[in-house]
Short mmCIF file of C-alpha atoms in Angstrom, two decimals:
data_model
loop_
_atom_site.label_atom_id
_atom_site.label_comp_id
_atom_site.label_asym_id
_atom_site.label_seq_id
_atom_site.Cartn_x
_atom_site.Cartn_y
_atom_site.Cartn_z
CA MET A 1 -69.68 15.31 47.05
CA GLU A 2 -67.75 15.89 43.85
CA HIS A 3 -66.05 19.33 43.70
CA HIS A 4 -65.24 21.25 40.58
CA GLU A 5 -62.57 23.85 39.87
CA GLN A 6 -63.01 27.26 41.38
CA PRO A 7 -62.99 30.06 38.78
CA GLU A 8 -60.37 32.73 39.10
CA PRO A 9 -60.39 36.49 38.38
CA LEU A 10 -59.15 37.73 35.03
CA SER A 11 -55.64 38.86 34.54
CA LEU A 12 -54.81 42.08 32.66
CA ALA A 13 -53.56 40.09 29.69
CA GLU A 14 -56.79 38.11 29.57
CA ILE A 15 -58.94 41.29 29.73
CA SER A 16 -56.83 42.79 26.92
CA ALA A 17 -57.25 39.76 24.75
CA MET A 18 -60.99 39.62 25.42
CA ARG A 19 -61.43 43.27 24.40
CA HIS A 20 -59.43 42.78 21.26
CA SER A 21 -61.51 39.74 20.28
CA LEU A 22 -64.70 41.71 20.78
CA THR A 23 -63.56 44.46 18.43
CA HIS A 24 -61.34 42.68 15.87
CA GLY A 25 -61.53 38.98 16.40
CA ARG A 26 -64.11 36.30 15.68
CA LEU A 27 -66.58 37.97 18.02
CA ALA A 28 -66.73 41.02 15.71
CA MET A 29 -67.72 39.06 12.66
CA THR A 30 -70.97 39.23 10.72
CA ARG A 31 -73.02 36.63 8.86
CA ARG A 32 -71.05 33.70 7.40
CA SER A 33 -67.83 34.93 9.03
CA LEU A 34 -69.31 34.91 12.53
CA LEU A 35 -66.62 32.78 14.04
CA ARG A 36 -65.96 32.25 17.70
CA ALA A 37 -63.04 33.28 19.78
CA SER A 38 -62.04 29.79 20.63
CA GLY A 39 -58.43 30.86 20.48
CA ALA A 40 -58.68 33.65 23.06
CA ALA A 41 -57.50 32.19 26.30
CA ALA A 42 -58.68 35.35 28.00
CA VAL A 43 -62.36 34.77 27.16
CA ALA A 44 -61.99 31.14 28.12
CA VAL A 45 -61.80 32.26 31.76
CA GLY A 46 -63.56 35.54 31.38
CA GLY A 47 -67.13 35.00 32.37
CA LEU A 48 -66.30 32.37 34.87
CA GLY A 49 -63.81 34.64 36.54
CA THR A 50 -66.55 37.01 37.50
CA LEU A 51 -68.05 34.28 39.71
CA ALA A 52 -65.23 34.60 42.16
CA GLY A 53 -65.61 38.37 42.27
CA CYS A 54 -69.31 38.29 43.10
CA GLY A 55 -69.10 35.49 45.64
CA ILE A 56 -71.17 32.94 43.74
CA PRO A 57 -69.84 29.42 44.28
CA PRO A 58 -69.62 26.97 41.35
CA ALA A 59 -71.97 24.02 41.31
CA GLY A 60 -70.84 21.19 43.53
CA ARG A 61 -72.15 18.07 41.75
CA THR A 62 -72.40 16.91 38.25
CA ASP A 63 -75.93 15.62 38.87
CA ALA A 64 -77.15 19.08 39.82
CA GLY A 65 -79.06 19.24 36.54
CA ASN A 66 -81.41 16.35 37.27
CA SER A 67 -84.97 17.73 37.41
CA GLU A 68 -88.43 16.96 36.14
CA ASP A 69 -88.70 16.99 32.37
CA HIS A 70 -91.99 18.54 31.10
CA SER A 71 -91.41 17.69 27.49
CA SER A 72 -94.25 15.23 27.11
CA LYS A 73 -96.81 17.73 28.43
CA GLU A 74 -95.37 20.97 27.10
CA LYS A 75 -94.66 20.81 23.36
CA ARG A 76 -92.15 23.61 23.24
CA LEU A 77 -88.54 24.48 23.85
CA ASN A 78 -86.39 27.58 24.15
CA PHE A 79 -83.29 27.63 21.95
CA SER A 80 -80.54 30.28 22.30
CA ASN A 81 -78.01 30.66 19.42
CA TRP A 82 -75.60 33.09 17.88
CA THR A 83 -76.86 35.79 15.59
CA GLU A 84 -77.13 34.89 11.84
CA TYR A 85 -76.30 31.22 12.50
CA MET A 86 -79.45 29.54 11.11
CA ASP A 87 -80.90 29.17 7.61
CA VAL A 88 -83.42 31.80 6.67
CA SER A 89 -85.86 31.97 3.68
CA ASP A 90 -85.11 34.34 0.79
CA ASP A 91 -87.67 36.87 2.05
CA GLY A 92 -86.17 36.75 5.53
CA LYS A 93 -89.50 35.88 7.17
CA HIS A 94 -89.03 32.15 7.87
CA ARG A 95 -86.55 29.72 9.32
CA PRO A 96 -87.22 26.64 7.13
CA THR A 97 -85.48 23.95 9.15
CA LEU A 98 -86.92 25.04 12.49
CA GLU A 99 -90.44 25.31 10.94
CA GLY A 100 -89.98 21.88 9.48
CA PHE A 101 -89.18 20.49 12.93
CA THR A 102 -92.36 22.01 14.40
CA ARG A 103 -94.50 20.61 11.53
CA ARG A 104 -93.14 17.14 12.11
CA THR A 105 -93.15 17.03 15.93
CA GLY A 106 -95.65 19.60 17.03
CA ILE A 107 -92.97 21.14 19.25
CA ASN A 108 -92.84 24.93 19.01
CA VAL A 109 -89.35 26.38 19.10
CA LYS A 110 -88.78 29.79 20.59
CA TYR A 111 -85.57 30.67 18.78
CA THR A 112 -83.58 33.57 20.29
CA GLU A 113 -80.36 35.06 18.76
CA ASP A 114 -79.11 36.34 22.04
CA ILE A 115 -75.50 34.97 21.96
CA ASN A 116 -73.01 37.51 20.69
CA ASP A 117 -70.06 36.53 22.76
CA ASN A 118 -69.35 33.39 24.88
CA ASP A 119 -68.29 35.45 27.84
CA GLU A 120 -71.18 37.92 27.66
CA PHE A 121 -73.75 35.13 27.34
CA PHE A 122 -72.29 33.31 30.35
CA GLY A 123 -72.74 36.44 32.35
CA LYS A 124 -76.48 36.25 31.59
CA ILE A 125 -76.93 32.83 33.02
CA GLN A 126 -74.08 32.25 35.56
CA ALA A 127 -76.06 33.25 38.68
CA GLN A 128 -78.96 30.91 37.86
CA LEU A 129 -76.65 28.00 37.01
CA ALA A 130 -74.65 28.49 40.20
CA ALA A 131 -77.79 28.60 42.24
CA GLY A 132 -79.18 25.43 40.61
CA GLN A 133 -82.01 27.31 38.91
CA ASP A 134 -83.54 27.07 35.42
CA THR A 135 -82.04 29.52 32.98
CA GLY A 136 -85.15 29.60 30.90
CA ARG A 137 -83.24 27.93 28.06
CA ASP A 138 -83.45 24.30 27.07
CA LEU A 139 -80.79 24.40 24.38
CA ILE A 140 -77.72 26.61 23.94
CA VAL A 141 -74.80 26.70 21.40
CA LEU A 142 -71.37 27.67 22.78
CA THR A 143 -67.73 27.37 21.63
CA ASP A 144 -65.72 24.32 22.68
CA TRP A 145 -63.51 26.01 25.29
CA MET A 146 -66.58 27.50 27.03
CA CYS A 147 -68.35 24.18 26.85
CA ALA A 148 -65.35 22.54 28.50
CA ARG A 149 -65.45 25.03 31.37
CA MET A 150 -69.19 24.72 31.92
CA ILE A 151 -69.08 20.92 31.86
CA SER A 152 -66.19 20.94 34.31
CA LEU A 153 -68.29 23.11 36.71
CA GLY A 154 -71.12 20.56 36.56
CA TRP A 155 -73.62 22.95 34.96
CA ILE A 156 -74.49 20.93 31.81
CA GLN A 157 -76.79 17.90 31.62
CA SER A 158 -75.78 14.52 30.24
CA LEU A 159 -77.57 13.70 26.97
CA ASP A 160 -79.63 10.58 26.57
CA PRO A 161 -78.38 8.50 23.63
CA ALA A 162 -81.79 6.93 23.20
CA ASN A 163 -83.10 10.35 22.00
CA LEU A 164 -80.16 10.89 19.63
CA PRO A 165 -80.09 8.07 17.10
CA HIS A 166 -79.22 10.17 14.12
CA ALA A 167 -76.69 12.24 16.07
CA TYR A 168 -74.93 9.16 17.43
CA THR A 169 -74.85 7.49 13.99
CA ASN A 170 -74.09 10.47 11.77
CA LEU A 171 -71.51 12.51 13.76
CA VAL A 172 -68.40 12.62 11.69
CA PRO A 173 -65.36 10.77 13.13
CA GLU A 174 -63.21 13.89 13.58
CA PHE A 175 -65.65 15.38 16.07
CA ARG A 176 -66.83 12.13 17.73
CA ASP A 177 -64.60 12.13 20.78
CA VAL A 178 -63.02 15.17 22.49
CA ALA A 179 -60.89 15.34 25.58
CA TRP A 180 -63.12 17.92 27.24
CA ASP A 181 -66.32 15.77 26.77
CA PRO A 182 -65.36 12.10 26.40
CA GLY A 183 -67.85 10.24 24.26
CA ARG A 184 -69.82 13.45 23.64
CA ALA A 185 -71.75 12.71 26.83
CA HIS A 186 -72.87 16.41 27.21
CA SER A 187 -72.54 17.98 23.78
CA TYR A 188 -72.92 17.62 20.04
CA PRO A 189 -71.25 19.92 17.49
CA TRP A 190 -73.38 22.51 15.67
CA GLN A 191 -70.65 23.62 13.24
CA GLY A 192 -66.84 23.30 12.85
CA ILE A 193 -64.53 26.23 12.35
CA PRO A 194 -61.16 25.52 10.69
CA ALA A 195 -58.04 27.76 10.68
CA ILE A 196 -55.94 27.25 7.56
CA ILE A 197 -53.70 29.27 5.24
CA ALA A 198 -55.05 31.64 2.63
CA TYR A 199 -53.16 33.59 -0.05
CA ASN A 200 -53.72 35.92 -2.94
CA LYS A 201 -52.27 34.39 -6.14
CA LYS A 202 -51.77 37.79 -7.72
CA ALA A 203 -49.80 39.00 -4.66
CA THR A 204 -47.65 35.91 -4.55
CA GLY A 205 -46.92 35.94 -8.31
CA GLY A 206 -48.90 32.75 -8.75
CA ARG A 207 -46.83 30.89 -6.10
CA LYS A 208 -48.59 28.51 -3.71
CA VAL A 209 -48.24 29.14 0.05
CA ASP A 210 -48.95 26.04 2.05
CA SER A 211 -47.04 25.98 5.33
CA ILE A 212 -46.38 27.96 8.42
CA SER A 213 -42.64 27.60 7.69
CA GLN A 214 -43.27 29.46 4.36
CA LEU A 215 -45.21 32.18 6.10
CA LEU A 216 -42.44 32.68 8.56
CA GLU A 217 -39.37 32.20 6.40
CA ASP A 218 -40.08 32.93 2.71
CA PRO A 219 -38.26 36.16 1.88
CA GLU A 220 -40.65 36.81 -0.98
CA LEU A 221 -43.43 37.20 1.52
CA LYS A 222 -41.58 39.51 3.91
CA GLY A 223 -43.81 42.26 5.38
CA ARG A 224 -46.96 40.75 3.70
CA VAL A 225 -47.78 37.95 6.15
CA GLY A 226 -50.64 37.96 8.61
CA PHE A 227 -51.25 35.77 11.70
CA LEU A 228 -54.43 35.57 13.68
CA SER A 229 -54.85 37.35 16.99
CA GLU A 230 -56.54 34.20 18.30
CA MET A 231 -53.96 32.38 20.34
CA ARG A 232 -55.01 28.76 19.83
CA ASP A 233 -55.14 29.08 16.02
CA SER A 234 -51.86 30.84 15.46
CA VAL A 235 -49.94 28.92 18.10
CA GLY A 236 -51.66 25.64 17.28
CA LEU A 237 -50.72 25.84 13.63
CA THR A 238 -47.15 26.75 14.51
CA LEU A 239 -46.93 23.81 16.95
CA LEU A 240 -48.12 21.46 14.16
CA ASP A 241 -45.49 22.84 11.76
CA MET A 242 -42.88 22.04 14.48
CA GLY A 243 -44.08 18.45 14.72
CA LYS A 244 -45.87 19.03 18.03
CA GLN A 245 -49.45 18.09 18.92
CA PRO A 246 -51.67 20.94 20.13
CA GLU A 247 -53.71 18.32 21.99
CA LYS A 248 -50.65 17.52 24.12
CA CYS A 249 -49.06 21.00 24.26
CA THR A 250 -46.75 21.45 27.16
CA ALA A 251 -45.56 24.83 28.57
CA ASP A 252 -42.20 24.22 26.89
CA ASP A 253 -43.94 23.48 23.53
CA PHE A 254 -45.92 26.71 23.82
CA ASP A 255 -42.86 28.73 24.65
CA ALA A 256 -41.05 27.29 21.65
CA ALA A 257 -43.91 28.17 19.32
CA ILE A 258 -44.05 31.68 20.76
CA ALA A 259 -40.34 32.11 20.18
CA ARG A 260 -40.64 30.96 16.62
CA ILE A 261 -43.40 33.39 15.84
CA GLN A 262 -41.45 36.16 17.69
CA LYS A 263 -38.64 35.71 15.15
CA GLY A 264 -41.12 36.47 12.39
CA VAL A 265 -42.18 39.66 14.28
CA ASP A 266 -38.56 40.77 14.92
CA SER A 267 -37.56 40.22 11.25
CA LYS A 268 -40.69 42.07 10.08
CA GLN A 269 -41.74 38.98 8.19
CA ILE A 270 -45.13 39.29 9.86
CA ARG A 271 -47.00 42.42 8.93
CA ARG A 272 -49.50 42.25 11.77
CA PHE A 273 -51.82 40.05 13.89
CA THR A 274 -55.39 40.29 12.78
CA GLY A 275 -58.93 39.34 13.59
CA ASN A 276 -61.43 39.19 10.77
CA ASP A 277 -60.09 42.49 9.36
CA TYR A 278 -57.44 40.44 7.42
CA THR A 279 -60.08 39.78 4.72
CA THR A 280 -59.84 43.27 3.22
CA ASP A 281 -56.03 43.23 3.13
CA LEU A 282 -55.96 39.75 1.66
CA ASP A 283 -58.56 40.69 -0.99
CA LYS A 284 -56.51 43.77 -2.02
CA GLY A 285 -53.18 42.00 -1.92
CA ASP A 286 -51.73 44.02 0.93
CA LEU A 287 -51.39 40.68 2.69
CA ALA A 288 -49.94 38.11 0.31
CA ALA A 289 -50.69 35.22 2.66
CA CYS A 290 -52.02 34.67 6.15
CA VAL A 291 -53.51 32.38 8.65
CA ALA A 292 -57.28 32.49 7.96
CA TRP A 293 -60.63 31.06 8.94
CA ALA A 294 -62.22 28.82 6.39
CA GLY A 295 -65.64 30.44 6.46
CA ASP A 296 -64.01 33.73 5.31
CA VAL A 297 -62.14 32.02 2.49
CA VAL A 298 -65.38 30.47 1.10
CA GLN A 299 -66.92 33.92 0.95
CA LEU A 300 -63.81 35.67 -0.45
CA GLN A 301 -63.45 33.16 -3.26
CA ASN A 302 -66.99 33.93 -4.42
CA ASP A 303 -65.88 37.47 -5.29
CA ASN A 304 -62.19 37.19 -6.03
CA PRO A 305 -60.73 34.32 -8.18
CA ASP A 306 -57.23 35.17 -6.96
CA ILE A 307 -57.98 33.99 -3.45
CA ALA A 308 -56.74 30.47 -2.74
CA PHE A 309 -56.25 28.35 0.33
CA ALA A 310 -53.99 25.52 1.52
CA VAL A 311 -54.40 22.94 4.25
CA PRO A 312 -50.92 22.49 5.68
CA GLU A 313 -49.57 18.97 5.33
CA ALA A 314 -48.62 19.20 9.05
CA GLY A 315 -52.32 19.67 9.89
CA TYR A 316 -54.73 22.46 10.72
CA MET A 317 -56.73 23.72 13.75
CA THR A 318 -60.43 23.25 14.20
CA SER A 319 -62.77 24.50 16.88
CA THR A 320 -66.43 23.78 17.25
CA ASP A 321 -69.59 25.46 18.36
CA ASN A 322 -71.72 22.93 20.24
CA PHE A 323 -75.25 22.11 21.40
CA MET A 324 -75.65 21.70 25.19
CA VAL A 325 -78.63 21.42 27.53
CA PRO A 326 -78.12 23.48 30.70
CA ASN A 327 -79.03 22.24 34.19
CA LYS A 328 -82.67 22.43 35.18
CA ALA A 329 -83.85 22.82 31.59
CA ARG A 330 -87.58 22.27 31.52
CA HIS A 331 -87.72 20.55 28.12
CA LYS A 332 -84.66 18.35 27.91
CA GLN A 333 -86.11 15.66 25.73
CA ASN A 334 -87.60 18.22 23.27
CA ALA A 335 -84.09 19.73 23.05
CA GLU A 336 -82.51 16.35 22.37
CA ARG A 337 -85.07 15.73 19.64
CA LEU A 338 -84.09 19.01 17.98
CA ILE A 339 -80.37 18.18 18.13
CA ASP A 340 -81.10 14.82 16.58
CA TYR A 341 -83.23 16.47 13.86
CA PHE A 342 -80.24 18.59 12.80
CA TYR A 343 -78.20 15.44 12.33
CA GLU A 344 -80.50 14.17 9.52
CA PRO A 345 -78.57 14.68 6.32
CA LYS A 346 -81.39 16.49 4.42
CA VAL A 347 -81.80 19.00 7.33
CA ALA A 348 -78.05 19.38 7.80
CA ALA A 349 -77.58 20.06 4.03
CA ARG A 350 -80.02 22.96 4.18
CA VAL A 351 -78.13 24.52 7.09
CA ALA A 352 -74.74 23.94 5.47
CA ALA A 353 -75.82 25.50 2.17
CA TYR A 354 -76.78 28.65 4.01
CA ILE A 355 -74.03 29.22 6.53
CA ASN A 356 -70.94 27.62 4.82
CA TYR A 357 -69.17 26.21 7.92
CA VAL A 358 -67.84 22.72 8.36
CA CYS A 359 -70.85 20.38 8.68
CA PRO A 360 -70.45 17.80 11.38
CA VAL A 361 -72.98 15.39 9.84
CA ASP A 362 -71.78 12.28 7.97
CA GLY A 363 -73.70 11.48 4.82
CA VAL A 364 -74.68 15.01 4.01
CA ARG A 365 -72.76 15.38 0.74
CA LYS A 366 -75.35 13.85 -1.58
CA GLU A 367 -78.12 15.99 -0.08
CA LEU A 368 -76.05 19.18 -0.18
CA ALA A 369 -75.14 18.54 -3.90
CA LYS A 370 -78.83 18.72 -4.68
CA ILE A 371 -78.93 22.23 -3.26
CA ASP A 372 -75.48 23.59 -4.01
CA LYS A 373 -72.99 21.39 -5.86
CA ALA A 374 -70.07 23.80 -5.36
CA ALA A 375 -70.62 23.72 -1.57
CA ALA A 376 -70.83 19.91 -1.61
CA ASP A 377 -67.44 19.78 -3.41
CA ASN A 378 -65.77 22.33 -1.15
CA PRO A 379 -63.45 20.71 1.41
CA LEU A 380 -63.81 23.73 3.69
CA ILE A 381 -67.46 22.80 4.16
CA LEU A 382 -67.27 19.05 3.80
CA PRO A 383 -63.67 17.88 4.46
CA ASP A 384 -62.66 14.66 2.69
CA GLU A 385 -61.18 11.89 4.77
CA GLU A 386 -57.66 12.96 4.09
CA MET A 387 -58.34 16.61 5.19
CA ALA A 388 -60.38 15.52 8.19
CA ALA A 389 -57.49 13.29 9.34
CA ARG A 390 -55.31 16.42 9.57
CA SER A 391 -57.64 18.28 11.92
CA HIS A 392 -56.43 19.16 15.43
CA SER A 393 -57.77 21.07 18.41
CA PHE A 394 -55.99 22.83 21.27
CA ARG A 395 -56.23 20.94 24.57
CA ALA A 396 -58.30 22.35 27.42
CA LEU A 397 -56.25 24.72 29.67
CA SER A 398 -56.46 25.17 33.36
CA ALA A 399 -57.18 28.68 34.68
CA LYS A 400 -53.49 29.02 35.68
CA GLU A 401 -52.34 28.02 32.22
CA SER A 402 -54.82 30.29 30.54
CA LYS A 403 -53.38 33.28 32.45
CA GLU A 404 -49.80 32.37 31.67
CA PHE A 405 -50.36 31.57 27.98
CA ALA A 406 -52.54 34.61 27.50
CA GLN A 407 -49.77 36.88 28.91
CA LYS A 408 -47.14 35.43 26.72
CA PHE A 409 -49.27 35.75 23.58
CA SER A 410 -50.20 39.25 24.51
CA ASP A 411 -46.52 40.18 24.85
CA LEU A 412 -45.94 38.68 21.40
CA THR A 413 -48.76 40.44 19.64
CA GLY A 414 -48.63 43.75 21.52
CA ALA A 415 -52.29 43.43 22.38
#
């Protein structure tokens, strides 16, 4: 029997980071800036840590999800997603892409917006997953760090490539292979979430801000710089600026990045660490420049021509929200058909035009231009090859590392 890692209880630093993320971080965001707390190491262990406390053992085998698929007889599926994360008609009464899927396939989709937080949602389904029971959901969308943990526990089914021809063909190269799910055996991206640099041209006197070094060291920006309270984004960008790879981050690398950011705190170069609340300060110019999430920048630019962004030459951080089929799902093949449907360029374009995140579907540009040319030309929605090549993601952390890293980041930010 193959054994998987045993979840551990939360540390105080992890609990603090989780609470901060719920009130100020990505978890607190609303439509089109509803980004996930992929950088919060605390939440990465959070929901799983409760398993140890309640005496529920993790699943013991990766094949625990094998069960009878009723897709051919039952033309339906249950799909759980985050709130405000699907295209809606102008009158708010229809979901065009989902209804298009039903018209084509005859499969009725029960779409539920019941994911508000990775940790909270895990709490809803953990007991059933641990007991090898059906969660009542055929398809879920969670953030990469939580996907990694669930896959490692053996609670997610392998996907059948035969049912995913469009997804297999059209997945963009930058998301095609990830360390936590080699070959995308268990997951496919729903949307990408980049962390870049944003600045207010009026506040910088027209000067461009395009590196972490500039944020931390430019005297003209002193006291008007913001870093994100999400660990993986702020530390990851700093590592890249130092010539280090977040995908291979060692404890020494992490400590060096923390020390570098600490200098910015001690010198008062950094005004504060923020969640999504940086958008107001950046818009007003109280923050001249900051680490920012691309989805916010797209929206801010619609209203303020002084808002600009830069993708650091050293690279930028990207996390993803991903489709997965949980163990014992009753309609696995129907779920796979829906995943594949969203990888058709025409369908993907409709979603991208509505929610403005990084679209993971290759070949979507032409279709998106028919709907919204500005969106099709925006590298924050459709990165060009040069930008995509600079995308990085933080490596998966063990429970022990998560605790240690969360404590050090908490000490840095004062969370």
